[in-house]
Amino acid sequence: MREHIATLESLGATAFPVKTLAELEMADGLVIPGGESTTISKLLVNFGLMDAVRKFAEHKPVLGTCAGLILLSNRVEGALADQQLIGGLPVAVERNAYGGQTHSFEAEVVIAGEAERVAFIRAPRILDAGDAEVIAELNGEPVAIKAGNLMGASFHPEISGGKRLHRVFLELIEKMQAG
Ligand code: GLN
């Protein structure tokens, strides 16, 4: 989360952590970071934010990376039976499909026309991108997608200092604010 905030601020945006409803209401856009999607689900429920974040994601810009992509996807293979999702992205993903923690790797991907090194850490695979626009691919498979106000990426752009995905996200926020 800290890296996402630093990346967004380095691009000129004001960024802050969201832990309460009041903070969510102040935000023009939201990043759901990587981590463990099952834990993030539980935290969202326990903090009483799940429904509010679902409503936010219905019409405001949200970027999900790695675990965040899982939470934003409409179909998740390998989700826990009681795992709650935010949903909204018309895609199917499979949890942990790029291997376990020891199989984490970095790779260069082209994100909306610019090459960048990013990290894949127990990353979800996008099995079916549906109608979403593919904005990055790895070996011919989609690894970042955009559909309306929502964006998702299998990888962590922030760990290797990548800024391209965040720049595309800030452009989306600006475009949506301009109506
Ligand atoms: N495998 C994790 C999950 O299912 C995601 C990993 C990550 O965010 N780096 O939530």
PDB file of C-alpha atoms and ligand atoms in Angstrom:
ATOM      1  CA  MET A   1       0.000   0.000   0.000  1.00  0.00           C
ATOM      2  CA  ARG A   2       2.832   2.360   0.896  1.00  0.00           C
ATOM      3  CA  GLU A   3       4.428   1.820  -2.524  1.00  0.00           C
ATOM      4  CA  HIS A   4       1.131   2.561  -4.301  1.00  0.00           C
ATOM      5  CA  ILE A   5       0.773   5.803  -2.350  1.00  0.00           C
ATOM      6  CA  ALA A   6       4.382   6.800  -3.126  1.00  0.00           C
ATOM      7  CA  THR A   7       3.933   6.002  -6.828  1.00  0.00           C
ATOM      8  CA  LEU A   8       0.687   7.982  -7.092  1.00  0.00           C
ATOM      9  CA  GLU A   9       2.218  10.954  -5.245  1.00  0.00           C
ATOM     10  CA  SER A  10       5.298  10.881  -7.492  1.00  0.00           C
ATOM     11  CA  LEU A  11       2.873  11.307 -10.397  1.00  0.00           C
ATOM     12  CA  GLY A  12       1.378  14.407  -8.786  1.00  0.00           C
ATOM     13  CA  ALA A  13      -1.738  12.883  -7.204  1.00  0.00           C
ATOM     14  CA  THR A  14      -2.765  13.163  -3.558  1.00  0.00           C
ATOM     15  CA  ALA A  15      -3.012   9.669  -2.122  1.00  0.00           C
ATOM     16  CA  PHE A  16      -3.972   8.376   1.324  1.00  0.00           C
ATOM     17  CA  PRO A  17      -4.841   5.041   2.948  1.00  0.00           C
ATOM     18  CA  VAL A  18      -8.553   4.239   3.176  1.00  0.00           C
ATOM     19  CA  LYS A  19      -9.645   2.490   6.372  1.00  0.00           C
ATOM     20  CA  THR A  20     -12.950   4.200   7.095  1.00  0.00           C
ATOM     21  CA  LEU A  21     -16.127   5.103   5.245  1.00  0.00           C
ATOM     22  CA  ALA A  22     -15.324   8.814   5.596  1.00  0.00           C
ATOM     23  CA  GLU A  23     -11.942   8.279   3.913  1.00  0.00           C
ATOM     24  CA  LEU A  24     -13.563   6.272   1.127  1.00  0.00           C
ATOM     25  CA  GLU A  25     -16.052   9.075   0.519  1.00  0.00           C
ATOM     26  CA  MET A  26     -13.181  11.549   0.111  1.00  0.00           C
ATOM     27  CA  ALA A  27     -11.495   9.480  -2.597  1.00  0.00           C
ATOM     28  CA  ASP A  28     -11.881  10.037  -6.346  1.00  0.00           C
ATOM     29  CA  GLY A  29     -10.454   6.582  -7.022  1.00  0.00           C
ATOM     30  CA  LEU A  30      -9.365   3.516  -5.095  1.00  0.00           C
ATOM     31  CA  VAL A  31      -6.459   1.081  -5.376  1.00  0.00           C
ATOM     32  CA  ILE A  32      -6.998  -2.407  -3.946  1.00  0.00           C
ATOM     33  CA  PRO A  33      -3.433  -3.637  -3.379  1.00  0.00           C
ATOM     34  CA  GLY A  34      -1.882  -7.076  -3.482  1.00  0.00           C
ATOM     35  CA  GLY A  35      -1.564  -9.232  -0.408  1.00  0.00           C
ATOM     36  CA  GLU A  36      -3.851 -12.114   0.383  1.00  0.00           C
ATOM     37  CA  SER A  37      -7.285 -11.765  -1.154  1.00  0.00           C
ATOM     38  CA  THR A  38      -8.889 -13.919   1.563  1.00  0.00           C
ATOM     39  CA  THR A  39      -7.459 -11.652   4.286  1.00  0.00           C
ATOM     40  CA  ILE A  40      -8.409  -8.443   2.453  1.00  0.00           C
ATOM     41  CA  SER A  41     -11.981  -9.800   2.050  1.00  0.00           C
ATOM     42  CA  LYS A  42     -12.212 -10.461   5.791  1.00  0.00           C
ATOM     43  CA  LEU A  43     -10.812  -7.029   6.639  1.00  0.00           C
ATOM     44  CA  LEU A  44     -13.287  -5.306   4.319  1.00  0.00           C
ATOM     45  CA  VAL A  45     -16.152  -7.177   6.003  1.00  0.00           C
ATOM     46  CA  ASN A  46     -14.811  -6.628   9.543  1.00  0.00           C
ATOM     47  CA  PHE A  47     -14.224  -2.905   8.949  1.00  0.00           C
ATOM     48  CA  GLY A  48     -17.789  -2.673   7.593  1.00  0.00           C
ATOM     49  CA  LEU A  49     -16.517  -1.464   4.225  1.00  0.00           C
ATOM     50  CA  MET A  50     -17.430  -4.318   1.857  1.00  0.00           C
ATOM     51  CA  ASP A  51     -20.813  -2.936   0.745  1.00  0.00           C
ATOM     52  CA  ALA A  52     -19.477   0.614   0.473  1.00  0.00           C
ATOM     53  CA  VAL A  53     -16.535  -0.515  -1.661  1.00  0.00           C
ATOM     54  CA  ARG A  54     -18.888  -2.546  -3.882  1.00  0.00           C
ATOM     55  CA  LYS A  55     -21.021   0.572  -4.411  1.00  0.00           C
ATOM     56  CA  PHE A  56     -17.891   2.696  -5.027  1.00  0.00           C
ATOM     57  CA  ALA A  57     -16.712   0.183  -7.657  1.00  0.00           C
ATOM     58  CA  GLU A  58     -20.058   0.416  -9.459  1.00  0.00           C
ATOM     59  CA  HIS A  59     -19.279   3.887 -10.753  1.00  0.00           C
ATOM     60  CA  LYS A  60     -15.900   5.192  -9.536  1.00  0.00           C
ATOM     61  CA  PRO A  61     -12.398   4.270 -10.736  1.00  0.00           C
ATOM     62  CA  VAL A  62     -10.871   1.268  -8.961  1.00  0.00           C
ATOM     63  CA  LEU A  63      -7.540  -0.410  -9.738  1.00  0.00           C
ATOM     64  CA  GLY A  64      -6.898  -3.879  -8.320  1.00  0.00           C
ATOM     65  CA  THR A  65      -3.417  -5.397  -8.406  1.00  0.00           C
ATOM     66  CA  CYS A  66      -2.838  -9.097  -7.785  1.00  0.00           C
ATOM     67  CA  ALA A  67      -5.083  -9.919  -4.780  1.00  0.00           C
ATOM     68  CA  GLY A  68      -6.952  -6.706  -5.682  1.00  0.00           C
ATOM     69  CA  LEU A  69      -7.636  -8.077  -9.184  1.00  0.00           C
ATOM     70  CA  ILE A  70      -9.025 -11.268  -7.612  1.00  0.00           C
ATOM     71  CA  LEU A  71     -11.396  -9.259  -5.440  1.00  0.00           C
ATOM     72  CA  LEU A  72     -12.637  -7.167  -8.375  1.00  0.00           C
ATOM     73  CA  SER A  73     -13.257 -10.151 -10.677  1.00  0.00           C
ATOM     74  CA  ASN A  74     -16.719 -11.561 -11.273  1.00  0.00           C
ATOM     75  CA  ARG A  75     -15.448 -15.169 -11.426  1.00  0.00           C
ATOM     76  CA  VAL A  76     -12.633 -16.578  -9.303  1.00  0.00           C
ATOM     77  CA  GLU A  77     -11.314 -20.123  -9.478  1.00  0.00           C
ATOM     78  CA  GLY A  78      -9.687 -21.249  -6.259  1.00  0.00           C
ATOM     79  CA  ALA A  79     -11.550 -18.757  -4.065  1.00  0.00           C
ATOM     80  CA  LEU A  80     -12.387 -19.983  -0.572  1.00  0.00           C
ATOM     81  CA  ALA A  81     -16.008 -21.091  -0.182  1.00  0.00           C
ATOM     82  CA  ASP A  82     -16.797 -18.238   2.208  1.00  0.00           C
ATOM     83  CA  GLN A  83     -14.641 -15.648   0.466  1.00  0.00           C
ATOM     84  CA  GLN A  84     -16.559 -12.501  -0.378  1.00  0.00           C
ATOM     85  CA  LEU A  85     -15.665 -10.637  -3.542  1.00  0.00           C
ATOM     86  CA  ILE A  86     -16.193  -7.038  -4.596  1.00  0.00           C
ATOM     87  CA  GLY A  87     -16.786  -8.018  -8.229  1.00  0.00           C
ATOM     88  CA  GLY A  88     -17.494  -5.763 -11.172  1.00  0.00           C
ATOM     89  CA  LEU A  89     -14.802  -6.801 -13.648  1.00  0.00           C
ATOM     90  CA  PRO A  90     -16.366  -9.079 -16.274  1.00  0.00           C
ATOM     91  CA  VAL A  91     -13.415 -11.487 -16.189  1.00  0.00           C
ATOM     92  CA  ALA A  92     -12.514 -14.924 -14.827  1.00  0.00           C
ATOM     93  CA  VAL A  93      -9.273 -15.372 -12.883  1.00  0.00           C
ATOM     94  CA  GLU A  94      -7.539 -18.283 -11.191  1.00  0.00           C
ATOM     95  CA  ARG A  95      -5.809 -17.696  -7.855  1.00  0.00           C
ATOM     96  CA  ASN A  96      -2.134 -18.608  -7.492  1.00  0.00           C
ATOM     97  CA  ALA A  97      -1.999 -19.778 -11.101  1.00  0.00           C
ATOM     98  CA  TYR A  98       1.473 -18.351 -11.739  1.00  0.00           C
ATOM     99  CA  GLY A  99       3.013 -20.579  -9.051  1.00  0.00           C
ATOM    100  CA  GLY A 100       3.723 -20.359  -5.332  1.00  0.00           C
ATOM    101  CA  GLN A 101       5.754 -17.851  -3.333  1.00  0.00           C
ATOM    102  CA  THR A 102       9.006 -19.534  -4.400  1.00  0.00           C
ATOM    103  CA  HIS A 103       7.997 -19.150  -8.031  1.00  0.00           C
ATOM    104  CA  SER A 104       7.672 -15.407  -7.918  1.00  0.00           C
ATOM    105  CA  PHE A 105       9.334 -13.748 -10.868  1.00  0.00           C
ATOM    106  CA  GLU A 106       9.875 -10.440 -12.549  1.00  0.00           C
ATOM    107  CA  ALA A 107       9.104  -9.933 -16.201  1.00  0.00           C
ATOM    108  CA  GLU A 108       9.007  -7.140 -18.701  1.00  0.00           C
ATOM    109  CA  VAL A 109       5.502  -6.436 -19.937  1.00  0.00           C
ATOM    110  CA  VAL A 110       4.221  -3.769 -22.284  1.00  0.00           C
ATOM    111  CA  ILE A 111       1.574  -1.755 -20.450  1.00  0.00           C
ATOM    112  CA  ALA A 112      -0.514   0.432 -22.753  1.00  0.00           C
ATOM    113  CA  GLY A 113       2.399   0.774 -25.153  1.00  0.00           C
ATOM    114  CA  GLU A 114       5.294   1.177 -22.688  1.00  0.00           C
ATOM    115  CA  ALA A 115       7.596  -1.646 -21.550  1.00  0.00           C
ATOM    116  CA  GLU A 116       8.141  -2.017 -17.842  1.00  0.00           C
ATOM    117  CA  ARG A 117       9.579  -4.595 -15.394  1.00  0.00           C
ATOM    118  CA  VAL A 118       6.956  -5.849 -12.969  1.00  0.00           C
ATOM    119  CA  ALA A 119       6.710  -8.558 -10.273  1.00  0.00           C
ATOM    120  CA  PHE A 120       4.449 -11.618 -10.318  1.00  0.00           C
ATOM    121  CA  ILE A 121       3.985 -12.976  -6.774  1.00  0.00           C
ATOM    122  CA  ARG A 122       1.639 -15.982  -6.450  1.00  0.00           C
ATOM    123  CA  ALA A 123      -0.162 -14.081  -9.145  1.00  0.00           C
ATOM    124  CA  PRO A 124      -3.657 -14.763 -10.470  1.00  0.00           C
ATOM    125  CA  ARG A 125      -4.017 -15.712 -14.118  1.00  0.00           C
ATOM    126  CA  ILE A 126      -6.707 -14.034 -16.210  1.00  0.00           C
ATOM    127  CA  LEU A 127      -8.426 -17.087 -17.707  1.00  0.00           C
ATOM    128  CA  ASP A 128     -11.033 -15.149 -19.649  1.00  0.00           C
ATOM    129  CA  ALA A 129     -10.832 -11.409 -20.254  1.00  0.00           C
ATOM    130  CA  GLY A 130     -14.418 -11.355 -21.561  1.00  0.00           C
ATOM    131  CA  ASP A 131     -15.257  -7.950 -23.008  1.00  0.00           C
ATOM    132  CA  ALA A 132     -12.525  -6.179 -21.050  1.00  0.00           C
ATOM    133  CA  GLU A 133      -9.835  -4.246 -22.902  1.00  0.00           C
ATOM    134  CA  VAL A 134      -6.450  -5.971 -22.555  1.00  0.00           C
ATOM    135  CA  ILE A 135      -3.803  -3.384 -21.671  1.00  0.00           C
ATOM    136  CA  ALA A 136      -0.857  -5.730 -20.947  1.00  0.00           C
ATOM    137  CA  GLU A 137       0.097  -9.244 -21.982  1.00  0.00           C
ATOM    138  CA  LEU A 138       2.724 -11.782 -20.939  1.00  0.00           C
ATOM    139  CA  ASN A 139       3.530 -14.547 -23.437  1.00  0.00           C
ATOM    140  CA  GLY A 140       0.310 -13.764 -25.275  1.00  0.00           C
ATOM    141  CA  GLU A 141      -1.874 -13.977 -22.140  1.00  0.00           C
ATOM    142  CA  PRO A 142      -3.676 -10.946 -20.699  1.00  0.00           C
ATOM    143  CA  VAL A 143      -2.111  -9.695 -17.444  1.00  0.00           C
ATOM    144  CA  ALA A 144      -3.786  -6.289 -17.161  1.00  0.00           C
ATOM    145  CA  ILE A 145      -7.268  -5.304 -18.226  1.00  0.00           C
ATOM    146  CA  LYS A 146      -9.641  -2.345 -18.169  1.00  0.00           C
ATOM    147  CA  ALA A 147     -13.425  -2.389 -18.301  1.00  0.00           C
ATOM    148  CA  GLY A 148     -15.318   0.860 -17.861  1.00  0.00           C
ATOM    149  CA  ASN A 149     -14.293   2.399 -14.529  1.00  0.00           C
ATOM    150  CA  LEU A 150     -12.370  -0.687 -13.359  1.00  0.00           C
ATOM    151  CA  MET A 151      -8.803  -1.837 -13.974  1.00  0.00           C
ATOM    152  CA  GLY A 152      -6.986  -4.946 -12.825  1.00  0.00           C
ATOM    153  CA  ALA A 153      -3.486  -6.395 -13.118  1.00  0.00           C
ATOM    154  CA  SER A 154      -2.097  -9.835 -12.244  1.00  0.00           C
ATOM    155  CA  PHE A 155       1.221  -8.304 -11.259  1.00  0.00           C
ATOM    156  CA  HIS A 156       2.619  -5.856  -8.718  1.00  0.00           C
ATOM    157  CA  PRO A 157       3.795  -2.778 -10.658  1.00  0.00           C
ATOM    158  CA  GLU A 158       4.761  -0.845  -7.521  1.00  0.00           C
ATOM    159  CA  ILE A 159       7.499  -3.169  -6.215  1.00  0.00           C
ATOM    160  CA  SER A 160       9.885  -2.615  -9.115  1.00  0.00           C
ATOM    161  CA  GLY A 161       9.074   1.088  -9.255  1.00  0.00           C
ATOM    162  CA  GLY A 162       6.799   0.810 -12.292  1.00  0.00           C
ATOM    163  CA  LYS A 163       4.544   3.797 -12.886  1.00  0.00           C
ATOM    164  CA  ARG A 164       2.831   3.067 -16.186  1.00  0.00           C
ATOM    165  CA  LEU A 165      -0.243   1.319 -14.748  1.00  0.00           C
ATOM    166  CA  HIS A 166      -0.742   4.089 -12.176  1.00  0.00           C
ATOM    167  CA  ARG A 167      -0.437   6.700 -14.916  1.00  0.00           C
ATOM    168  CA  VAL A 168      -3.145   4.957 -16.941  1.00  0.00           C
ATOM    169  CA  PHE A 169      -5.278   4.806 -13.777  1.00  0.00           C
ATOM    170  CA  LEU A 170      -4.842   8.538 -13.060  1.00  0.00           C
ATOM    171  CA  GLU A 171      -5.828   9.272 -16.669  1.00  0.00           C
ATOM    172  CA  LEU A 172      -8.976   7.196 -16.128  1.00  0.00           C
ATOM    173  CA  ILE A 173      -9.806   9.202 -12.975  1.00  0.00           C
ATOM    174  CA  GLU A 174      -9.271  12.488 -14.835  1.00  0.00           C
ATOM    175  CA  LYS A 175     -11.380  11.333 -17.766  1.00  0.00           C
ATOM    176  CA  MET A 176     -14.219  10.264 -15.468  1.00  0.00           C
ATOM    177  CA  GLN A 177     -14.115  13.547 -13.580  1.00  0.00           C
ATOM    178  CA  ALA A 178     -14.303  15.488 -16.825  1.00  0.00           C
ATOM    179  CA  GLY A 179     -17.499  13.485 -17.458  1.00  0.00           C
TER     180      GLY A 179
HETATM  181  N1  GLN B   1      -2.240 -15.377  -4.069  1.00  0.00           N
HETATM  182  C1  GLN B   1      -2.770 -14.215  -3.451  1.00  0.00           C
HETATM  183  C2  GLN B   1      -4.280 -14.320  -3.250  1.00  0.00           C
HETATM  184  O1  GLN B   1      -4.885 -15.237  -3.646  1.00  0.00           O
HETATM  185  C3  GLN B   1      -2.457 -12.969  -4.248  1.00  0.00           C
HETATM  186  C4  GLN B   1      -0.976 -12.720  -4.216  1.00  0.00           C
HETATM  187  C5  GLN B   1      -0.600 -11.279  -4.265  1.00  0.00           C
HETATM  188  O2  GLN B   1      -1.413 -10.371  -4.130  1.00  0.00           O
HETATM  189  N2  GLN B   1       0.667 -11.067  -4.427  1.00  0.00           N
HETATM  190  O3  GLN B   1      -4.847 -13.453  -2.683  1.00  0.00           O
END
